Coordinates of C-alpha atoms and ligand atoms in Angstrom, one line a residue:
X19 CA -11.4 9.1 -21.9
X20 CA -11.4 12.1 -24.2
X21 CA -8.2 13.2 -25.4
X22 CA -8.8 16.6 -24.8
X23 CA -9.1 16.3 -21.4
X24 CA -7.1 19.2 -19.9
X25 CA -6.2 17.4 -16.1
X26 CA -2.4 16.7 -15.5
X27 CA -0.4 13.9 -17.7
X28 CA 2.6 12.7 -17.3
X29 CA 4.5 10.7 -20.1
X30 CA 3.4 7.4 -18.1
X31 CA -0.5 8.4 -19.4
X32 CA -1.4 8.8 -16.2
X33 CA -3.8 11.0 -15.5
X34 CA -5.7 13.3 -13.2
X35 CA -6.8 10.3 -9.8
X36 CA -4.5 8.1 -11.5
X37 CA -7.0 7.1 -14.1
X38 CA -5.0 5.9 -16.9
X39 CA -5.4 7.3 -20.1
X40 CA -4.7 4.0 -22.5
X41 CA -6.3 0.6 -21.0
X42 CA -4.7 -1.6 -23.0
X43 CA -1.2 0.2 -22.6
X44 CA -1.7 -0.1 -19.2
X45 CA -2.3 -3.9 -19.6
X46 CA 0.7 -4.5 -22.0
X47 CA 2.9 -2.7 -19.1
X48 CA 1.2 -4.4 -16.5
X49 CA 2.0 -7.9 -18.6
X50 CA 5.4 -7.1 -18.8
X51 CA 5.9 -6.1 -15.0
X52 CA 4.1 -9.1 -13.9
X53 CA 6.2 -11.5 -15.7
X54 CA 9.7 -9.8 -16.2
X55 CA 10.2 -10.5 -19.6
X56 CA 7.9 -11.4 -22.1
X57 CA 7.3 -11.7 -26.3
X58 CA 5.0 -9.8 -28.1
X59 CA 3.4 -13.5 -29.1
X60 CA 3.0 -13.8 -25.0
X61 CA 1.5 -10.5 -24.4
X62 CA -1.1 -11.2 -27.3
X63 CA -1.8 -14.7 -26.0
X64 CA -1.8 -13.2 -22.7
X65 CA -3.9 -10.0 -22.9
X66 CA -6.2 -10.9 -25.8
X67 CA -5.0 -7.9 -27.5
X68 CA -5.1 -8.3 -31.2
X69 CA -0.8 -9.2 -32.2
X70 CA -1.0 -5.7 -34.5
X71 CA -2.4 -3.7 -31.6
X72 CA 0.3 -5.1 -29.0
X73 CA 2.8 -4.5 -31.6
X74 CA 1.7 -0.9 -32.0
X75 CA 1.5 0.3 -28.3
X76 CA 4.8 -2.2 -27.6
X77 CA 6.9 0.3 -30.4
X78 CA 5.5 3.7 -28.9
X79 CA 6.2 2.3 -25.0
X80 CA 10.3 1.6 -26.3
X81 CA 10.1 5.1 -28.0
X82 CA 9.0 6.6 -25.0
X83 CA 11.9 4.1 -23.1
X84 CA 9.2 2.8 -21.1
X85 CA 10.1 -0.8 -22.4
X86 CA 12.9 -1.9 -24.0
X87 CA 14.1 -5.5 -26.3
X88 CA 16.5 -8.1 -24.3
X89 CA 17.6 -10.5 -26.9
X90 CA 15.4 -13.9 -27.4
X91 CA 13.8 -16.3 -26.0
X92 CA 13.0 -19.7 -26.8
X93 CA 10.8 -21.2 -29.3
X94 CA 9.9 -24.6 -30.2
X95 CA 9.8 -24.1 -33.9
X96 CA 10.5 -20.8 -36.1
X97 CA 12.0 -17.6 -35.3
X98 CA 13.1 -17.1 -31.7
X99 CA 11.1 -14.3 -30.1
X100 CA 12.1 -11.0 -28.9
X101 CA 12.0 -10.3 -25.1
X102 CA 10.5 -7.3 -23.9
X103 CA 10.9 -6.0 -20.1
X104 CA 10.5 -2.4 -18.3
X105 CA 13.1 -0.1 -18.9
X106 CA 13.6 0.5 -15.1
X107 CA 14.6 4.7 -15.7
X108 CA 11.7 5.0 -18.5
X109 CA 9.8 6.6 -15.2
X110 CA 10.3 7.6 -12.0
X111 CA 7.5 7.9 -8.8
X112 CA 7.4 9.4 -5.9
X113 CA 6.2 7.9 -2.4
X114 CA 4.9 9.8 0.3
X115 CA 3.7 8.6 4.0
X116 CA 2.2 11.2 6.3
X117 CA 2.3 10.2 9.9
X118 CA 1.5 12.5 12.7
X119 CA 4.5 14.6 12.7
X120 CA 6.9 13.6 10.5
X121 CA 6.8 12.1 6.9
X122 CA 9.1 9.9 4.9
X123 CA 9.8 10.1 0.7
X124 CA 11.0 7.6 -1.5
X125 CA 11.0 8.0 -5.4
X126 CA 11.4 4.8 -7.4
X127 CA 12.3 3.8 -10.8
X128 CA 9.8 1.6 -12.6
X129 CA 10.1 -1.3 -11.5
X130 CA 9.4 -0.4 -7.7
X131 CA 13.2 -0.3 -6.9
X132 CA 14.0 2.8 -4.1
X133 CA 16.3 4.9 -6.0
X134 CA 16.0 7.8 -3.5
X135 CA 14.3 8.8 -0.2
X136 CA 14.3 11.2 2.8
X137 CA 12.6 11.9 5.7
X138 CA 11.6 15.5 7.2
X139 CA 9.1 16.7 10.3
X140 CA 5.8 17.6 9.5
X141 CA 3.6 20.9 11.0
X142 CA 0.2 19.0 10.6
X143 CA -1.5 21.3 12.3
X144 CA -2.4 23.7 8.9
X145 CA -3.1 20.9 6.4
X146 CA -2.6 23.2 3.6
X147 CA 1.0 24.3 4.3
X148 CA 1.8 20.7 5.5
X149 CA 0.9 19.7 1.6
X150 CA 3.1 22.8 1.0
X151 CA 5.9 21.6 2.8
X152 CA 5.5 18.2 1.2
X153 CA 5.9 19.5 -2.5
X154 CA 8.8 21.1 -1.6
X155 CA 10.7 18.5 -0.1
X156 CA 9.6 16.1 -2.9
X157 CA 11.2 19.0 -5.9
X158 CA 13.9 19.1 -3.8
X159 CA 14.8 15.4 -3.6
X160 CA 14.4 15.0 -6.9
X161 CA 16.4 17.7 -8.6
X162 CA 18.9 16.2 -5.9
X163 CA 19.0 13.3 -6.8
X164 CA 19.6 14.2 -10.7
X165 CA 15.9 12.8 -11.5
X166 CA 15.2 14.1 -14.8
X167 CA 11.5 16.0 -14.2
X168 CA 9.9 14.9 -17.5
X169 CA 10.4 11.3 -16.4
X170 CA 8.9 11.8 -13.1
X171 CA 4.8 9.9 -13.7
X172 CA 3.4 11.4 -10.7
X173 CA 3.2 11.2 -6.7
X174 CA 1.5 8.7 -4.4
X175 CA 0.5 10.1 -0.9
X176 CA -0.2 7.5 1.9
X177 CA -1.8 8.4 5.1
X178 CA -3.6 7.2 8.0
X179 CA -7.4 7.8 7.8
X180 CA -10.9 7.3 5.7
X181 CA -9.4 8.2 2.0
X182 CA -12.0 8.7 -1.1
X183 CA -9.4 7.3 -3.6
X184 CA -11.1 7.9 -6.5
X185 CA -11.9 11.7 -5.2
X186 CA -7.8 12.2 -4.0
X187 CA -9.3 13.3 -0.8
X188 CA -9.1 12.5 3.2
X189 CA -12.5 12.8 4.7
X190 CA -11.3 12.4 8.1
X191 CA -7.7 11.1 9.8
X192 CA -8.2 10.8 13.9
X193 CA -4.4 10.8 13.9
X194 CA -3.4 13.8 11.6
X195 CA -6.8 15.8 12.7
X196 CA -7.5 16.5 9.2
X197 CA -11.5 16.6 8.0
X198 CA -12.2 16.9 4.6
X199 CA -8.7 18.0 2.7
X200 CA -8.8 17.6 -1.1
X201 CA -5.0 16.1 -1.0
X202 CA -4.4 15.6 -4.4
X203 CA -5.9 18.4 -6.0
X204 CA -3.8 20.5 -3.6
X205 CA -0.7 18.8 -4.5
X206 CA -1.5 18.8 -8.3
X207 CA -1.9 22.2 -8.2
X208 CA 1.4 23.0 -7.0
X209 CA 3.4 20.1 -8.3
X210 CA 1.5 20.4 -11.8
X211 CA 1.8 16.1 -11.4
X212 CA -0.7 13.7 -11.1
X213 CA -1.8 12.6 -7.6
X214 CA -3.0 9.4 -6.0
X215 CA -4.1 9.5 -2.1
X216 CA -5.0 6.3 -0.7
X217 CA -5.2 5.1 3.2
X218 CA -1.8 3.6 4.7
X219 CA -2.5 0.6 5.1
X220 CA -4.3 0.5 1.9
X221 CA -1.2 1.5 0.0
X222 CA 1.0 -0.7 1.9
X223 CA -1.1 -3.8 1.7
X224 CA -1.3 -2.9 -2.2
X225 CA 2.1 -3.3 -2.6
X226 CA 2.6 -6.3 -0.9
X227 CA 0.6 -7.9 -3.3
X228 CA 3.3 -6.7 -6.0
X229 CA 6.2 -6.7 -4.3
X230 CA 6.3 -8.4 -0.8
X231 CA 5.2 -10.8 1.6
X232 CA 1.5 -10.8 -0.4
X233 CA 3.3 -11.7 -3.6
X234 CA 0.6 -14.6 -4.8
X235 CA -1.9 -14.8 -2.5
X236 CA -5.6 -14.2 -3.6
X237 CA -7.4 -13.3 0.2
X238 CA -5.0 -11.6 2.8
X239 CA -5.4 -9.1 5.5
X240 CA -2.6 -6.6 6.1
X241 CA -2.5 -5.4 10.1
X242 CA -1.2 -2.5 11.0
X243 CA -0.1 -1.7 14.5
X244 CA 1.1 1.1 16.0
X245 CA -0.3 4.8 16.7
X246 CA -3.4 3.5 15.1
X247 CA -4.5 -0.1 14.2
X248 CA -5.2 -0.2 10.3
X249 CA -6.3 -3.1 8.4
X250 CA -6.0 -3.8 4.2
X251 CA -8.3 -6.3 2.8
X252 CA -7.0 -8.0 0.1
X253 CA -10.1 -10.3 -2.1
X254 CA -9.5 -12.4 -5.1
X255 CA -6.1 -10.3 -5.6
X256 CA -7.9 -7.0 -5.1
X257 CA -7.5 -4.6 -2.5
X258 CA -11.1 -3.4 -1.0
X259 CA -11.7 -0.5 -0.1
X260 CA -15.6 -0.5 0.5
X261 CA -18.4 2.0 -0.3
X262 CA -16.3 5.1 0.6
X263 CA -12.6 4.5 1.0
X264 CA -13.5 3.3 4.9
X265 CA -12.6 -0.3 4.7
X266 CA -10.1 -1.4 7.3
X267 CA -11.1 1.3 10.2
X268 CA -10.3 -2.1 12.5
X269 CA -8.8 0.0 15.1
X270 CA -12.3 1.8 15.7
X271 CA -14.1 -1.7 16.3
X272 CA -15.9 -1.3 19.4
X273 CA -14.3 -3.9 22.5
X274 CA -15.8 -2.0 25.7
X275 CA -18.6 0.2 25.0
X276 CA -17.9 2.0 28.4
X277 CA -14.4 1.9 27.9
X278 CA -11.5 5.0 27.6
X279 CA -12.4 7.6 24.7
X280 CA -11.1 7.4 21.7
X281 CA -9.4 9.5 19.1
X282 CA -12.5 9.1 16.7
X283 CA -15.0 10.7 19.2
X284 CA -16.4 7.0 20.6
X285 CA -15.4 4.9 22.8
X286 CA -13.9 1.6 24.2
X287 CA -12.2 1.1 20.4
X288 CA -9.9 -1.7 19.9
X289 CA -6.9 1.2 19.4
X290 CA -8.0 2.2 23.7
X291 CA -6.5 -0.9 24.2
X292 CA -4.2 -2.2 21.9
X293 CA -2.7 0.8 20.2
X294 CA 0.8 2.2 21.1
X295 CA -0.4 5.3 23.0
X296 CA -2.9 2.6 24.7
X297 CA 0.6 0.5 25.6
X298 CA 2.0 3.8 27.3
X299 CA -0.9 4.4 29.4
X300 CA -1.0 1.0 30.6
X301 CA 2.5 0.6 31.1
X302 CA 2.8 4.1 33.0
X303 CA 0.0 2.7 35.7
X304 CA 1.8 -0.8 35.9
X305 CA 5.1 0.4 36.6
X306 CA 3.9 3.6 38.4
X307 CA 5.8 6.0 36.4
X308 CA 5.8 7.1 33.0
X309 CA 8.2 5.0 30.4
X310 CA 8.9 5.1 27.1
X311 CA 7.4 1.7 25.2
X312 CA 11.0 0.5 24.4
X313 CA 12.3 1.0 28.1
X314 CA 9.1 -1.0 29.1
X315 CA 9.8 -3.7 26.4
X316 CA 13.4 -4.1 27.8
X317 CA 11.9 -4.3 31.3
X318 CA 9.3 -7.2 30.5
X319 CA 12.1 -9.0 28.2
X320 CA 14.2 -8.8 31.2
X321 CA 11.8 -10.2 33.4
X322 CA 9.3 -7.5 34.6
X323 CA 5.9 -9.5 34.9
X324 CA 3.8 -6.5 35.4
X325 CA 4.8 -5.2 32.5
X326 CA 5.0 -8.3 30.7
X327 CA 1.1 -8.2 31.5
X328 CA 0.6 -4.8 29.9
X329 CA 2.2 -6.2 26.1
X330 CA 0.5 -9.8 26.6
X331 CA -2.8 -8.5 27.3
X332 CA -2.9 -6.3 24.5
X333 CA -1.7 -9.0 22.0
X334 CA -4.5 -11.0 24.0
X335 CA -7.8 -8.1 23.0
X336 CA -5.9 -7.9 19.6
X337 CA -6.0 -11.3 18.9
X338 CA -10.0 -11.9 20.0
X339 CA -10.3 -9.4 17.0
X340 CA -8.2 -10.8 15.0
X341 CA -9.8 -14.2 15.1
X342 CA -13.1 -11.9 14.0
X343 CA -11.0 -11.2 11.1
X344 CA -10.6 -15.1 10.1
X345 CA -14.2 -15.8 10.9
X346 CA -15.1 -13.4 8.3
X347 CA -12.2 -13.3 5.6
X348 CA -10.9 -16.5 5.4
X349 CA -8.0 -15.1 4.5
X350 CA -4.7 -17.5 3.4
X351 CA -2.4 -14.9 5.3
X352 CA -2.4 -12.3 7.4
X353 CA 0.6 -10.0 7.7
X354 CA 1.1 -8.1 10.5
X355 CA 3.2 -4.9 10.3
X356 CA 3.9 -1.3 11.8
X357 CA 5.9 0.4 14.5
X358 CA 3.8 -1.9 16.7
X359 CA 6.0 -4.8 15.3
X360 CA 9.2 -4.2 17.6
X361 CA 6.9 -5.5 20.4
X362 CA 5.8 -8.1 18.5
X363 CA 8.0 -11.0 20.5
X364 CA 6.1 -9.1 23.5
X365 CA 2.5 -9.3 21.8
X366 CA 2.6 -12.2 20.0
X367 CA 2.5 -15.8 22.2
X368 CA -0.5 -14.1 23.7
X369 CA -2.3 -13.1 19.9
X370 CA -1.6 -16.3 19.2
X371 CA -3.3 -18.0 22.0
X372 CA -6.7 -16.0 21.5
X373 CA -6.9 -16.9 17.6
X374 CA -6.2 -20.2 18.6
X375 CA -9.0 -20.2 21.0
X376 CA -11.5 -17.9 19.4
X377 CA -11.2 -18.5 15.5
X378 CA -12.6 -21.9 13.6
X379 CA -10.0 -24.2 13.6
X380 CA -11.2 -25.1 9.8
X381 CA -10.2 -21.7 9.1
X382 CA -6.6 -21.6 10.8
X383 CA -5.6 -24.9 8.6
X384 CA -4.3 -22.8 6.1
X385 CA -3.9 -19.6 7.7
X386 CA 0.2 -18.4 8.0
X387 CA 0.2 -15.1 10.2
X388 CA 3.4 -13.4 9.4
X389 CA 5.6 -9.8 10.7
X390 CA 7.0 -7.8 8.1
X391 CA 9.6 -5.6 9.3
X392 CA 9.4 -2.0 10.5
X393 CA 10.8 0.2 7.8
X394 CA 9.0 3.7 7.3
X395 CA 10.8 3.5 4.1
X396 CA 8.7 0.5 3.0
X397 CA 5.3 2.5 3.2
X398 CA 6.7 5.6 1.2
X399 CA 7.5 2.8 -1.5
X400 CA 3.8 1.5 -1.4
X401 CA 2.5 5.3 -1.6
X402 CA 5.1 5.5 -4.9
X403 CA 3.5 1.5 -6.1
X404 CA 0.2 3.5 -5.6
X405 CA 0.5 5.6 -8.6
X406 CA 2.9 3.1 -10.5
X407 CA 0.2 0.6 -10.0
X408 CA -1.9 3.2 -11.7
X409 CA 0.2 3.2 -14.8
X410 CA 0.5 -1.6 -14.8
X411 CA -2.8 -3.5 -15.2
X412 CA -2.4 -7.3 -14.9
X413 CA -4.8 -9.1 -17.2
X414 CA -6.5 -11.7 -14.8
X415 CA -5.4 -14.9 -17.3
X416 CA -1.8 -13.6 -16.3
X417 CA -2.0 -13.1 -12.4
X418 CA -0.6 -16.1 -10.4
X419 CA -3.4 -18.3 -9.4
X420 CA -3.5 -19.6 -6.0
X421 CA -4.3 -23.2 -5.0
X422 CA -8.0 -23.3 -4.7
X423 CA -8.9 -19.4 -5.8
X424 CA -11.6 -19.4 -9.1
X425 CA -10.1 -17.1 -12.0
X426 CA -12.8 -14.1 -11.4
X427 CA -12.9 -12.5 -14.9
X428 CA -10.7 -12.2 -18.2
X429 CA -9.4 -9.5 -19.7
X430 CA -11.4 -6.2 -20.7
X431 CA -10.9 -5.6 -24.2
X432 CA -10.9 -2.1 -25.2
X433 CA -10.5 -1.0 -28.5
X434 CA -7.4 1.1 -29.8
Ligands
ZN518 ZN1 -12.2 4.9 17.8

């Protein structure tokens, strides 16, 4: 990348679409992250880097208090080796998740820790004073919160819909009723910071790799379900995001060609029947009055069978696509999460049942299907990983290898 290039920086090298500036500074930091503490020695062995080249961008990361030296480690013969980890305030990012009318903020230091958040309502209906509104409430929070600015790498911005990642824009969210919004060049322009947009689920699925309940698995499939139903595809450790940023539009599978509308313009999707405002219509005609999805859930936990039928069958169409998922993934876990979740003791016996019936039992052997919990802080995180991710390559000889996965590539050398 040339160095003249005039698109936002922030002291992480981050640039402009989170692009990083330095490959192989990203892939010392990424090392390091991975690990927790390594050597210089390791992150040579590790990376392929040349030892004076690791030694070179290792100095400028602790003069920059990216990184910083934690005593020795051990060593079978010679000198005992300095320890390197992040320096968890060398940088700060900020997370933001856009839901329909509302949205939720979380900056965190380096290492992914939440050091502050907040939550406000959202006026989607002008997208460019929405992004408005956004910037504000993220300058606010962090002069708040006593963030120094010039530590501050950039913003991640996580939102329902088809996302060109690489462009930082939505082309189309059914649920915020946006079409073509260039999100992080209208951010960057206000915030002078680097932007990354990606799609919810995307983000979160991302970061579960890193942080959570994906930590070490190769092939998994994050569910989302909710408002919408989202899906993150997870390959050989890499999150997919297909030939436009449209990966994962699960909800939008077609179950009933002559089924209800949907939000997308077609009809009979998987979200007419399985997504949360799908729930409330059913459960309105089963009980014969309108209710809220939490009064119903108490209802059917406390015996209502009707409505009982209304969560079970949904689990029940959920699960049919689900085991469509297995048959074509094979993935080692699939982690189900979203507002969706605080039915899931409601949804789940019958999802369960219609994997069971409908996916190849060769492929369920090793299959775990897990809930995370709800949290809208959790997906504001995984919009801050987004850009932090940005900044941390991990060289493929030092990602975790699963049982049975094939190492796909080595390292990228780039000169310095
Ligand atoms: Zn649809």
């Amino acid at each position: 990348m040339p160095t003249d290039d005039p698109r936002p920086r922030s002291p992480g090298g981050i640039t402009h679409r989170g692009v990083v500036r330095d490959f192989n500074r990203a892939v010392i930091l990424g090392a390091i992250k991975a690990a927790g503490q390594l050597s210089r020695a390791d992150l040579a062995k590790g990376s392929g880097l040349s030892k004076p080249t690791v030694s070179a961008i290792c100095q400028s990361l602790i003069d920059e208090g990216m990184i910083r030296e934690i005593g020795t480690g051990s060593s079978a013969v010679g000198r005992k080796p300095i320890l390197l980890e992040l320096d968890p305030g060398g940088g700060y990012a900020v997370g933001v998740k856009l839901m329909e009318s509302s949205f939720v903020l979380a900056v965190t230091d380096l290492t992914g820790e939440v050091v502050a958040s907040g939550e406000a309502a959202l006026s989607a209906g002008d997208p460019g004073a929405a992004l408005r509104q956004v910037a504000r409430r993220v300058r606010a929070l962090v002069r708040r919160r006593n963030i120094p600015a010039e530590r501050v790498l950039g913003v991640g911005v996580a939102m329902s819909g088809v996302v060109d990642h690489l462009a930082g824009t939505l082309a189309y969210s059914p649920v915020l009723h946006w079409r073509s919004v260039a999100v992080a060049d209208q951010l960057e322009a206000i915030l002078e910071l680097p932007v990354v947009v990606d799609n919810d689920v995307n983000a979160v699925a991302q970061s579960e790799h890193w942080f959570g309940l994906g930590h070490a698995c190769q092939h998994f499939l994050t569910l989302s379900i909710g408002r919408g139903i989202g899906l993150g595809i997870v390959v050989h450790g890499q999150l997919y995001r297909g030939a436009c940023g449209g990966a994962g539009e699960f909800g939008h599978v077609v179950v009933d060609p002559h089924g209800l509308p949907c939000d997308c313009g077609k009809r009979g999707c998987l979200e007419t029947l399985a997504s949360d405002p799908a729930l409330t219509r059913a459960v309105a005609a089963a009980a014969g009055e309108p209710l809220s999805l939490e009064a119903a859930a108490r209802r059917a936990r406390a015996g209502d069978a009707a409505l009982a039928r209304v969560f079970a069958d949904a689990g029940r169409v959920l699960g049919t696509q689900v085991a469509s998922l297995i048959n074509t993934f094979n993935p080692e876990r699939i982690i189900i999460m979203g507002e969706g979740t605080r039915h899931a003791d409601l949804v789940l016996p019958s999802l369960h049942e219609a994997v069971a019936e409908h996916a190849l039992a060769a492929l369920r052997e090793r299959l775990e299907i897990t809930v995370g919990a709800w949290d809208d802080l959790r997906w504001a995180r995984a919009a801050a990983n987004m850009l932090l991710s940005s900044a941390f390559i991990r060289p493929m000889s030092m990602v975790e290898q699963a049982p049975g996965t094939q190492q796909v590539s080595t390292i990228r050398r780039v000169p310095v």
